[in-house]
mmCIF file of C-alpha atoms and ligand atoms in Angstrom:
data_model
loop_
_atom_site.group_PDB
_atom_site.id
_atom_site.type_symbol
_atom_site.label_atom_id
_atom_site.label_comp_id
_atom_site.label_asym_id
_atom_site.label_seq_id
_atom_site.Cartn_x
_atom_site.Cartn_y
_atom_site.Cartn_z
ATOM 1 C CA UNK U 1 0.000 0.000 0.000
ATOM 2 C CA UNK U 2 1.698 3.165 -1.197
ATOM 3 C CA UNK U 3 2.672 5.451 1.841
ATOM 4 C CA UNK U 4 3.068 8.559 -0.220
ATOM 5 C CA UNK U 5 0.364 9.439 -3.332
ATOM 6 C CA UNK U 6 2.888 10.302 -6.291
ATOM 7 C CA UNK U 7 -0.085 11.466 -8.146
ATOM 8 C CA UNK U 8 -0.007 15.160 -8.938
ATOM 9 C CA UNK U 9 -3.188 16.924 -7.127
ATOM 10 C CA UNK U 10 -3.627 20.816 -6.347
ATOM 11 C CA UNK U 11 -4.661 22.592 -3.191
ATOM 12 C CA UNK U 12 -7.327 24.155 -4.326
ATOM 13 C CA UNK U 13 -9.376 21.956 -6.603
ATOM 14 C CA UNK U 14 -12.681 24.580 -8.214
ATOM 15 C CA UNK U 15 -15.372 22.784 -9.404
ATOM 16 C CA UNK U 16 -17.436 23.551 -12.478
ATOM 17 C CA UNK U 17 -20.005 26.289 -11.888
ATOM 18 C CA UNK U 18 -22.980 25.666 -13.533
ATOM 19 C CA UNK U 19 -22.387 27.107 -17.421
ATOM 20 C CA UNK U 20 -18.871 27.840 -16.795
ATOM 21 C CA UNK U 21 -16.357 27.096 -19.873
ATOM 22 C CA UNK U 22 -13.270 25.083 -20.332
ATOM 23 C CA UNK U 23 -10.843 27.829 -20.204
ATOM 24 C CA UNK U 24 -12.631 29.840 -17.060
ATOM 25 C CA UNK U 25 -12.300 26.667 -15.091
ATOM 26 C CA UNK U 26 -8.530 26.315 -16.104
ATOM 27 C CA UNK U 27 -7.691 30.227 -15.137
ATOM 28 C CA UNK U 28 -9.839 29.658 -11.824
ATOM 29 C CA UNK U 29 -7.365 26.641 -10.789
ATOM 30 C CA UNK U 30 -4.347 28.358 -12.023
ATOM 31 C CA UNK U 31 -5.176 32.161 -9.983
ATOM 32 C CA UNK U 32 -6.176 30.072 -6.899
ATOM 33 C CA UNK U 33 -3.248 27.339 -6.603
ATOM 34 C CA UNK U 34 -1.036 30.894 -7.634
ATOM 35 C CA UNK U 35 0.714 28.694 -10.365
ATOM 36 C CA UNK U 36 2.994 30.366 -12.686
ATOM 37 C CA UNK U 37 0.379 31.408 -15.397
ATOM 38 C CA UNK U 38 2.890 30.517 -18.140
ATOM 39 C CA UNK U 39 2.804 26.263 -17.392
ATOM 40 C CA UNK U 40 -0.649 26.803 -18.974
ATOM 41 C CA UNK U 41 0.660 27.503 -21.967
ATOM 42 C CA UNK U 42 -2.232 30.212 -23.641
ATOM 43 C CA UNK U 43 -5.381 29.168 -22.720
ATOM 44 C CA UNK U 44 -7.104 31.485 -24.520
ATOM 45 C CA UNK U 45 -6.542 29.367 -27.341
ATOM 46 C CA UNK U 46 -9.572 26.519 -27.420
ATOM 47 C CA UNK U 47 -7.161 23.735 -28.616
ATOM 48 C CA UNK U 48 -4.289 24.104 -26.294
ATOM 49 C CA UNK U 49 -6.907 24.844 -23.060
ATOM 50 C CA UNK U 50 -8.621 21.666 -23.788
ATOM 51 C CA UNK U 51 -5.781 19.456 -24.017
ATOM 52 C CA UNK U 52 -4.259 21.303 -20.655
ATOM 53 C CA UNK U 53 -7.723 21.043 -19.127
ATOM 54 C CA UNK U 54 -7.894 17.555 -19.660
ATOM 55 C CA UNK U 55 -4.456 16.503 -18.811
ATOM 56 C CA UNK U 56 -5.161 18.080 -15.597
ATOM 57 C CA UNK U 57 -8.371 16.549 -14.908
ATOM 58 C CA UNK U 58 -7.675 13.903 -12.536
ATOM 59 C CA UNK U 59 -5.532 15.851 -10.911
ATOM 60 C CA UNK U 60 -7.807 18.519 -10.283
ATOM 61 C CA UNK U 61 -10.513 15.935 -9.883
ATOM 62 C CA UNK U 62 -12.727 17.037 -12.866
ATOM 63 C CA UNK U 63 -15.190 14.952 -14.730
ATOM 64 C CA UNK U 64 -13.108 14.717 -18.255
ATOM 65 C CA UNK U 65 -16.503 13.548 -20.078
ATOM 66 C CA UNK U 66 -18.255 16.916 -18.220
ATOM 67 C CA UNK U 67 -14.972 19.180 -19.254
ATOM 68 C CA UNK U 68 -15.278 18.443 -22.757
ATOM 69 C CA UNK U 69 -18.574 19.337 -23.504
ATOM 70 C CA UNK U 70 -17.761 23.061 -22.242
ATOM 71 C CA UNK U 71 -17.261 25.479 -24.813
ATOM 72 C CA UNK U 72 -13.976 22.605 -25.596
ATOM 73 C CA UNK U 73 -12.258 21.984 -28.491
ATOM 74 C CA UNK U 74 -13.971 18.952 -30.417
ATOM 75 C CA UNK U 75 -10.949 18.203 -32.362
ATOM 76 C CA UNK U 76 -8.785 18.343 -29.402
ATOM 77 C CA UNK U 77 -10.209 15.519 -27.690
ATOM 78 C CA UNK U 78 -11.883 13.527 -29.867
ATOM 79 C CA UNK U 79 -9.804 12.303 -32.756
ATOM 80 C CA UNK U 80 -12.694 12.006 -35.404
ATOM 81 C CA UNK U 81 -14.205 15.360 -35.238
ATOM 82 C CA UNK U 82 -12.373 18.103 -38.019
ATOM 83 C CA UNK U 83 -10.702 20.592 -36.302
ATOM 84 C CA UNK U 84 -13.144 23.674 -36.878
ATOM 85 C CA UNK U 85 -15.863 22.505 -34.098
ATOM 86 C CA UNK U 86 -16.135 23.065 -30.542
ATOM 87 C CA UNK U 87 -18.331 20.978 -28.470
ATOM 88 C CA UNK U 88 -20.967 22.646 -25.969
ATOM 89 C CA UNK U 89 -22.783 20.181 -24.337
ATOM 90 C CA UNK U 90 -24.662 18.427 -27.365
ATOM 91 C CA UNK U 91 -24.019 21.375 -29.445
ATOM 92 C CA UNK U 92 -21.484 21.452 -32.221
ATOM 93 C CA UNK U 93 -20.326 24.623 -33.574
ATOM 94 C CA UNK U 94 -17.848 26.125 -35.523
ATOM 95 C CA UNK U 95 -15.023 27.683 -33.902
ATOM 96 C CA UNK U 96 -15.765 31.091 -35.512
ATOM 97 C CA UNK U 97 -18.606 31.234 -33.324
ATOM 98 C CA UNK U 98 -16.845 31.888 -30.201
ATOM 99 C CA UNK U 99 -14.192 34.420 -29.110
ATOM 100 C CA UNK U 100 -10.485 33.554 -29.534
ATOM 101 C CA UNK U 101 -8.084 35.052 -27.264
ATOM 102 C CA UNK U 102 -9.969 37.890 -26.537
ATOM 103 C CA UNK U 103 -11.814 37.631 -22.910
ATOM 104 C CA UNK U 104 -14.893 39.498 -22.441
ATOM 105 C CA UNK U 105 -16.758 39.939 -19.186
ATOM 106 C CA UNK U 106 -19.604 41.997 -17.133
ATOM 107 C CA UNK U 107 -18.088 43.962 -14.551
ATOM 108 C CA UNK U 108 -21.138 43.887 -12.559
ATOM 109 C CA UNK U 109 -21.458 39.695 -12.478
ATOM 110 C CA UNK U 110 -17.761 40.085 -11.491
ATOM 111 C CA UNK U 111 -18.461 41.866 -8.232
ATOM 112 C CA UNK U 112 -19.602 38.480 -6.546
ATOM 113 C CA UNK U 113 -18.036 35.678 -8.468
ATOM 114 C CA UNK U 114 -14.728 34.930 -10.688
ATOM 115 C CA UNK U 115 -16.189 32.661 -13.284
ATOM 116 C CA UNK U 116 -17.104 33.232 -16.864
ATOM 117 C CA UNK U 117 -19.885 31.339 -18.598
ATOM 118 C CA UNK U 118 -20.330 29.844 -21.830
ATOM 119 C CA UNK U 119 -22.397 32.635 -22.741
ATOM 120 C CA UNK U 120 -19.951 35.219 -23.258
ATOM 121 C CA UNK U 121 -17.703 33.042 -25.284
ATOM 122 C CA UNK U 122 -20.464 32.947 -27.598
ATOM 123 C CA UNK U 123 -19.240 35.848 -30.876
ATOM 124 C CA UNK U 124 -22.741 36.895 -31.549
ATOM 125 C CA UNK U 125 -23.658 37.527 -27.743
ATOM 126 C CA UNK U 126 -22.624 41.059 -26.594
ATOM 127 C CA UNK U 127 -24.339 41.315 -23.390
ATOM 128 C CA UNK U 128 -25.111 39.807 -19.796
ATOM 129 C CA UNK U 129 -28.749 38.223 -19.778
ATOM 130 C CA UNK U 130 -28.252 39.235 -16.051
ATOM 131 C CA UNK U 131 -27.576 42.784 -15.711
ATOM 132 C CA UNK U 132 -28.572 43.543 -19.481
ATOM 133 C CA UNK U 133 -25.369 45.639 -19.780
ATOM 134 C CA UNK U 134 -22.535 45.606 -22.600
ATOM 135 C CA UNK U 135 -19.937 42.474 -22.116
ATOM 136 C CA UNK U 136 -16.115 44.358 -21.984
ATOM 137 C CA UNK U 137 -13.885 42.919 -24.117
ATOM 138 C CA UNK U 138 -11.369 46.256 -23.026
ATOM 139 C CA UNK U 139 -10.080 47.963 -20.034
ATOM 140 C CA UNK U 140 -12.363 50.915 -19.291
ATOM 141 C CA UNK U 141 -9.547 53.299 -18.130
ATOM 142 C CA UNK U 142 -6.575 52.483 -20.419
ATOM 143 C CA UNK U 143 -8.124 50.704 -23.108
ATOM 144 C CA UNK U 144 -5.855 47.517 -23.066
ATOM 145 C CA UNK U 145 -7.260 43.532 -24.051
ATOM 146 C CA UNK U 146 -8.547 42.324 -21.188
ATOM 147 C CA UNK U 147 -5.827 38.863 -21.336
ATOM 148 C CA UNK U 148 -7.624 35.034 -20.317
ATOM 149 C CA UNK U 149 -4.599 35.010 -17.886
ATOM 150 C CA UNK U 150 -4.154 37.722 -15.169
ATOM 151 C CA UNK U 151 -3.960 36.806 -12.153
ATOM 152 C CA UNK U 152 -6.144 39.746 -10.025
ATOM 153 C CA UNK U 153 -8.728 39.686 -12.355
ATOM 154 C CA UNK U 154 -7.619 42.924 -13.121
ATOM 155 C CA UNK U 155 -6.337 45.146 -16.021
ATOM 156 C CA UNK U 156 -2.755 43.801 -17.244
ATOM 157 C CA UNK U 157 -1.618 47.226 -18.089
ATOM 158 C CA UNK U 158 -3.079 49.928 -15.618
ATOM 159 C CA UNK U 159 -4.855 46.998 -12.477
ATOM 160 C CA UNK U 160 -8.144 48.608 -12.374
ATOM 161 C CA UNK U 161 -10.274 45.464 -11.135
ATOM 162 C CA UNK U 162 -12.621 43.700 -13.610
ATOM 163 C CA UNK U 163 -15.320 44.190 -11.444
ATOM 164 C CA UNK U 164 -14.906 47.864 -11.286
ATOM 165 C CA UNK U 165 -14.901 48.701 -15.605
ATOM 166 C CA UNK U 166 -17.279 51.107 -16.455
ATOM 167 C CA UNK U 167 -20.983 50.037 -17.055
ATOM 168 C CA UNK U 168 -22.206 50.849 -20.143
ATOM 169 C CA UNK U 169 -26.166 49.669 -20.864
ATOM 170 C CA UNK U 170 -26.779 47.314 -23.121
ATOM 171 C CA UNK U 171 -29.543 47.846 -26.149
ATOM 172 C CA UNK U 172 -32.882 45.827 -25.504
ATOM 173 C CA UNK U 173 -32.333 43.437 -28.382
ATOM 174 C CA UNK U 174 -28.736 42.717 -26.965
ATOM 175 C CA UNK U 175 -30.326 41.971 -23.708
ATOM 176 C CA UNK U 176 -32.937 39.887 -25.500
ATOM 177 C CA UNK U 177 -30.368 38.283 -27.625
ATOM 178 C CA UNK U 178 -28.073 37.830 -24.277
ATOM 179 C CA UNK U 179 -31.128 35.679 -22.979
ATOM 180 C CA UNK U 180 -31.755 33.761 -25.617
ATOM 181 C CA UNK U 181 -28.449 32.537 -25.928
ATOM 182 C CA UNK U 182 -28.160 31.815 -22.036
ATOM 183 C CA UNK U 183 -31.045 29.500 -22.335
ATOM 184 C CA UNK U 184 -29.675 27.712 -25.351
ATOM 185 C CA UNK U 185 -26.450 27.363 -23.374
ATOM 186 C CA UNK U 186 -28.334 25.224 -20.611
ATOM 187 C CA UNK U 187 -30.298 23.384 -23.236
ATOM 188 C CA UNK U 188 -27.328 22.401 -24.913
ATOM 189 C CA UNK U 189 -25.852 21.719 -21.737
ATOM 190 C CA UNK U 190 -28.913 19.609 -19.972
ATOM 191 C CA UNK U 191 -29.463 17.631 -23.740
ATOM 192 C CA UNK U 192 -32.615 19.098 -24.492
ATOM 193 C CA UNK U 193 -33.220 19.567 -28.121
ATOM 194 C CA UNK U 194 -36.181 22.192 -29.407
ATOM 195 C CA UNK U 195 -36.390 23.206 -32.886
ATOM 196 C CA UNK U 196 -37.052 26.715 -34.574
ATOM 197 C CA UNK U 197 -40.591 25.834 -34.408
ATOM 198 C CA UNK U 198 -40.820 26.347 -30.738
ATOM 199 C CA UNK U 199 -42.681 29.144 -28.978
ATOM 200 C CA UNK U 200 -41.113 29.484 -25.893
ATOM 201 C CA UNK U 201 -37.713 31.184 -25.956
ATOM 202 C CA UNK U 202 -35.508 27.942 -26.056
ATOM 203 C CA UNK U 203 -34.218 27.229 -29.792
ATOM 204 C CA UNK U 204 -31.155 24.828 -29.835
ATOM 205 C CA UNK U 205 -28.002 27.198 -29.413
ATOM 206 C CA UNK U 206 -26.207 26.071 -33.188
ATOM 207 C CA UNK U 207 -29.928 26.319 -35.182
ATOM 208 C CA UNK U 208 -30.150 29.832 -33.440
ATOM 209 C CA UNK U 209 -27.093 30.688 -34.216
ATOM 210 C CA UNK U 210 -27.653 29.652 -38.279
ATOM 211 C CA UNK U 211 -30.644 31.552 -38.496
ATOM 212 C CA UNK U 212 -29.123 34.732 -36.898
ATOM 213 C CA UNK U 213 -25.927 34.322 -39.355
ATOM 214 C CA UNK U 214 -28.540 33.209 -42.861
ATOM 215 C CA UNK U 215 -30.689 36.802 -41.937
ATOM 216 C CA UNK U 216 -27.594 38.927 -41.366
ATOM 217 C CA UNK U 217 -25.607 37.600 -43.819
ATOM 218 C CA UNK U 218 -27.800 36.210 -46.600
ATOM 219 C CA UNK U 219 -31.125 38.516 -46.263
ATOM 220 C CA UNK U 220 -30.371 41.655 -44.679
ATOM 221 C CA UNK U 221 -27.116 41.792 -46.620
ATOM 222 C CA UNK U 222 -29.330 42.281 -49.765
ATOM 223 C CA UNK U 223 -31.635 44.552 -48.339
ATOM 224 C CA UNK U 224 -29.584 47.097 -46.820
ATOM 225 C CA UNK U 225 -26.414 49.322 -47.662
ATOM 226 C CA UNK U 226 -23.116 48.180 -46.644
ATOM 227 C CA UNK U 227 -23.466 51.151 -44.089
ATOM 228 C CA UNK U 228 -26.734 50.026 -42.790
ATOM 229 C CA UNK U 229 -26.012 46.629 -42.768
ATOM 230 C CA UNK U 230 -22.927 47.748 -40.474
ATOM 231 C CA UNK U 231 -24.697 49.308 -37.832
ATOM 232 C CA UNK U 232 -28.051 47.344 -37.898
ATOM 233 C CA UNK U 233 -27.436 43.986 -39.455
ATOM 234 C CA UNK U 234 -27.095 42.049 -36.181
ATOM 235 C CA UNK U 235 -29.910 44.079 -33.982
ATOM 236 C CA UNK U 236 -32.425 43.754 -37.291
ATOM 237 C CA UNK U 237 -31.961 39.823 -37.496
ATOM 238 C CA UNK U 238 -32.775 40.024 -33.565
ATOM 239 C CA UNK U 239 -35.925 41.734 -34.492
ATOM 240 C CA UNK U 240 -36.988 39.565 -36.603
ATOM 241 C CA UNK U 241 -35.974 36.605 -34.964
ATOM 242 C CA UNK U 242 -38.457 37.864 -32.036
ATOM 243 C CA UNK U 243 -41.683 37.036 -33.937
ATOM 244 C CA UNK U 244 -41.944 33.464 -33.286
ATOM 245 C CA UNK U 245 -44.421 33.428 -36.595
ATOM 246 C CA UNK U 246 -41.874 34.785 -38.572
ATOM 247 C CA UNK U 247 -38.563 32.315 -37.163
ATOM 248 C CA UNK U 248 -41.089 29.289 -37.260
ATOM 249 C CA UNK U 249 -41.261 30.346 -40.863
ATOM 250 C CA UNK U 250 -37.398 30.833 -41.495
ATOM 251 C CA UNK U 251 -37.151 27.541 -40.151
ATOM 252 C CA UNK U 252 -39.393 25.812 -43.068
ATOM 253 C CA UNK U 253 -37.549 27.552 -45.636
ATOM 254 C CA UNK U 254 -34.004 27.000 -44.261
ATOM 255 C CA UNK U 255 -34.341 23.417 -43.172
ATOM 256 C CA UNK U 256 -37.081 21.570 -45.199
ATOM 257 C CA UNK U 257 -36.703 23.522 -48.175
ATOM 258 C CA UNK U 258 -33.340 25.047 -49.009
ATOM 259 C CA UNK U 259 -31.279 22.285 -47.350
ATOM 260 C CA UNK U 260 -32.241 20.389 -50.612
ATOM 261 C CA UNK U 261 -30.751 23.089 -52.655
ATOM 262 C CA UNK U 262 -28.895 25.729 -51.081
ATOM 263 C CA UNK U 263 -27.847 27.865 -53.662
ATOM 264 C CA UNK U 264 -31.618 28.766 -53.668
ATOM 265 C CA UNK U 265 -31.381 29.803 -50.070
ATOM 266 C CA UNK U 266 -30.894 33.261 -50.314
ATOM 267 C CA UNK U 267 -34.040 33.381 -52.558
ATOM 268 C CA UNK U 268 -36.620 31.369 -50.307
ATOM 269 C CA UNK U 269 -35.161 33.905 -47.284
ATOM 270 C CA UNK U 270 -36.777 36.483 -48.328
ATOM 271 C CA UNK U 271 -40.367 36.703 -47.360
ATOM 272 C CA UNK U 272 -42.330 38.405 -50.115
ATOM 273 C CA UNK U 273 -45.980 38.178 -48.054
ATOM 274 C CA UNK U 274 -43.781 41.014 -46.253
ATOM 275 C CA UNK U 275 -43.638 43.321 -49.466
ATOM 276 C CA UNK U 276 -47.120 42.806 -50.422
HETATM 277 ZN ZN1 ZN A 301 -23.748 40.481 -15.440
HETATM 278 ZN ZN1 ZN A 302 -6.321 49.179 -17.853
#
């Protein structure tokens, strides 16, 4: 019977907070065992956090089949999947839709906690469902990145305290947007699967993701200047997406119709009943 347990183990050992991701988990063991920040390599990068994440896991005493389902790189630990999708829970998506080394968090959620969900991860998302303010991707006082590894939870360059960035309000479609994709999140995350037909707010996170991408990119584009389509593609295809009537109908045309033939898509996506 061993007398001394060669394994590897840490001090503090967090555990996974509810819709926290891969690489929030990793910087919460590394700030709170104090480890030199640089033996995790640059977890801000989904590939490299995943593989570090799940080396460490039974020393850390994670669940490596819960780990990889959070906001992880799908290529990373599972050898079949191409190297462009990230896994959250039974969501697959392409890496494009989340944030790359670029942190971004709400001050005010900050003030009583130091993990980041899966939500702000999320590209499209640019607000807290919570406190329906802006998500800071920037120092408020100096302007730097805000890094994936600091390790006060503060400013790099200038140490002003996450949870102490300016405020700034966040549009009522952002908010809207911001809860929509939180409940997707936990959908994804609990296995339940709801199409675009659904009522409730609930649509599963990658099929509300596609139809925010086909009206912003494929229908508004068409409709409105470049300029316009700047500023107000992404709050537009909110608006839209809000009449249930109207995304229960998007739905038909995207996945019974144009998946047959989608070079027609950008045709069927535009509603003409809405002209008339
Ligand atoms: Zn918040
Ligand atoms: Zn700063």
């Amino acid at each position: 019977m061993p007398i001394i347990d060669l394994q590897p183990s840490f001090l503090v050992r967090p555990r996974l907070a509810p819709t926290e991701s891969i690489r929030s988990l990793l910087h919460r063991l590394a700030v709170q065992n104090k480890l030199p920040l640089s033996m995790l390599g640059q977890p801000g990068r989904l590939g490299e956090a995943t593989q570090i994440a799940c080396e460490l896991a039974s020393a850390a005493d994670w669940d490596r089949s819960e780990l990889i389902q959070r906001a992880a790189s799908a290529s990373a630990c599972e050898s079949d999947q191409s190297d462009t999708c990230l896994r959250i829970g039974t969501a697959l998506l392409g890496k494009r839709c989340v944030v790359g080394l670029q942190r971004r968090i709400c001050p005010l959620c900050l003030v009583s906690t130091t993990w980041t969900p899966i939500d702000w991860e999320i590209r499209q998302n640019d607000a807290c469902h919570i406190h329906q303010c802006m998500l800071a991707d920037k120092c408020s006082a100096c302007g730097a990145s805000i890094a994936w590894l600091s390790h006060q939870h503060a400013c790099d360059q200038c140490g002003l305290a996450w949870s102490n960035f300016e405020v700034r309000p966040a549009s009522q479609l952002s908010s809207t947007f911001a809860k929509w994709t939180h409940s997707s999140v936990v959908m994804a995350l609990r296995g339940i699967q709801r199409d675009g037909h659904s009522k409730n707010n609930g649509v599963r996170l990658e099929k509300l993701l596609l139809m925010l991408e086909v009206l912003r990119c494929e229908v508004l584009r068409q409709w409105l200047s470049p300029k316009l389509w700047a500023d107000f593609g992404h709050v537009w295809s909110i608006q839209l997406l809000k009449d249930s009537d109207y995304r229960s109908w998007l739905w038909s045309e995207m996945f019974l119709h144009a998946a047959k033939d989608p070079m027609t898509l950008k045709k069927r996506c535009v509603r003409r009943d809405l002209y008339s």
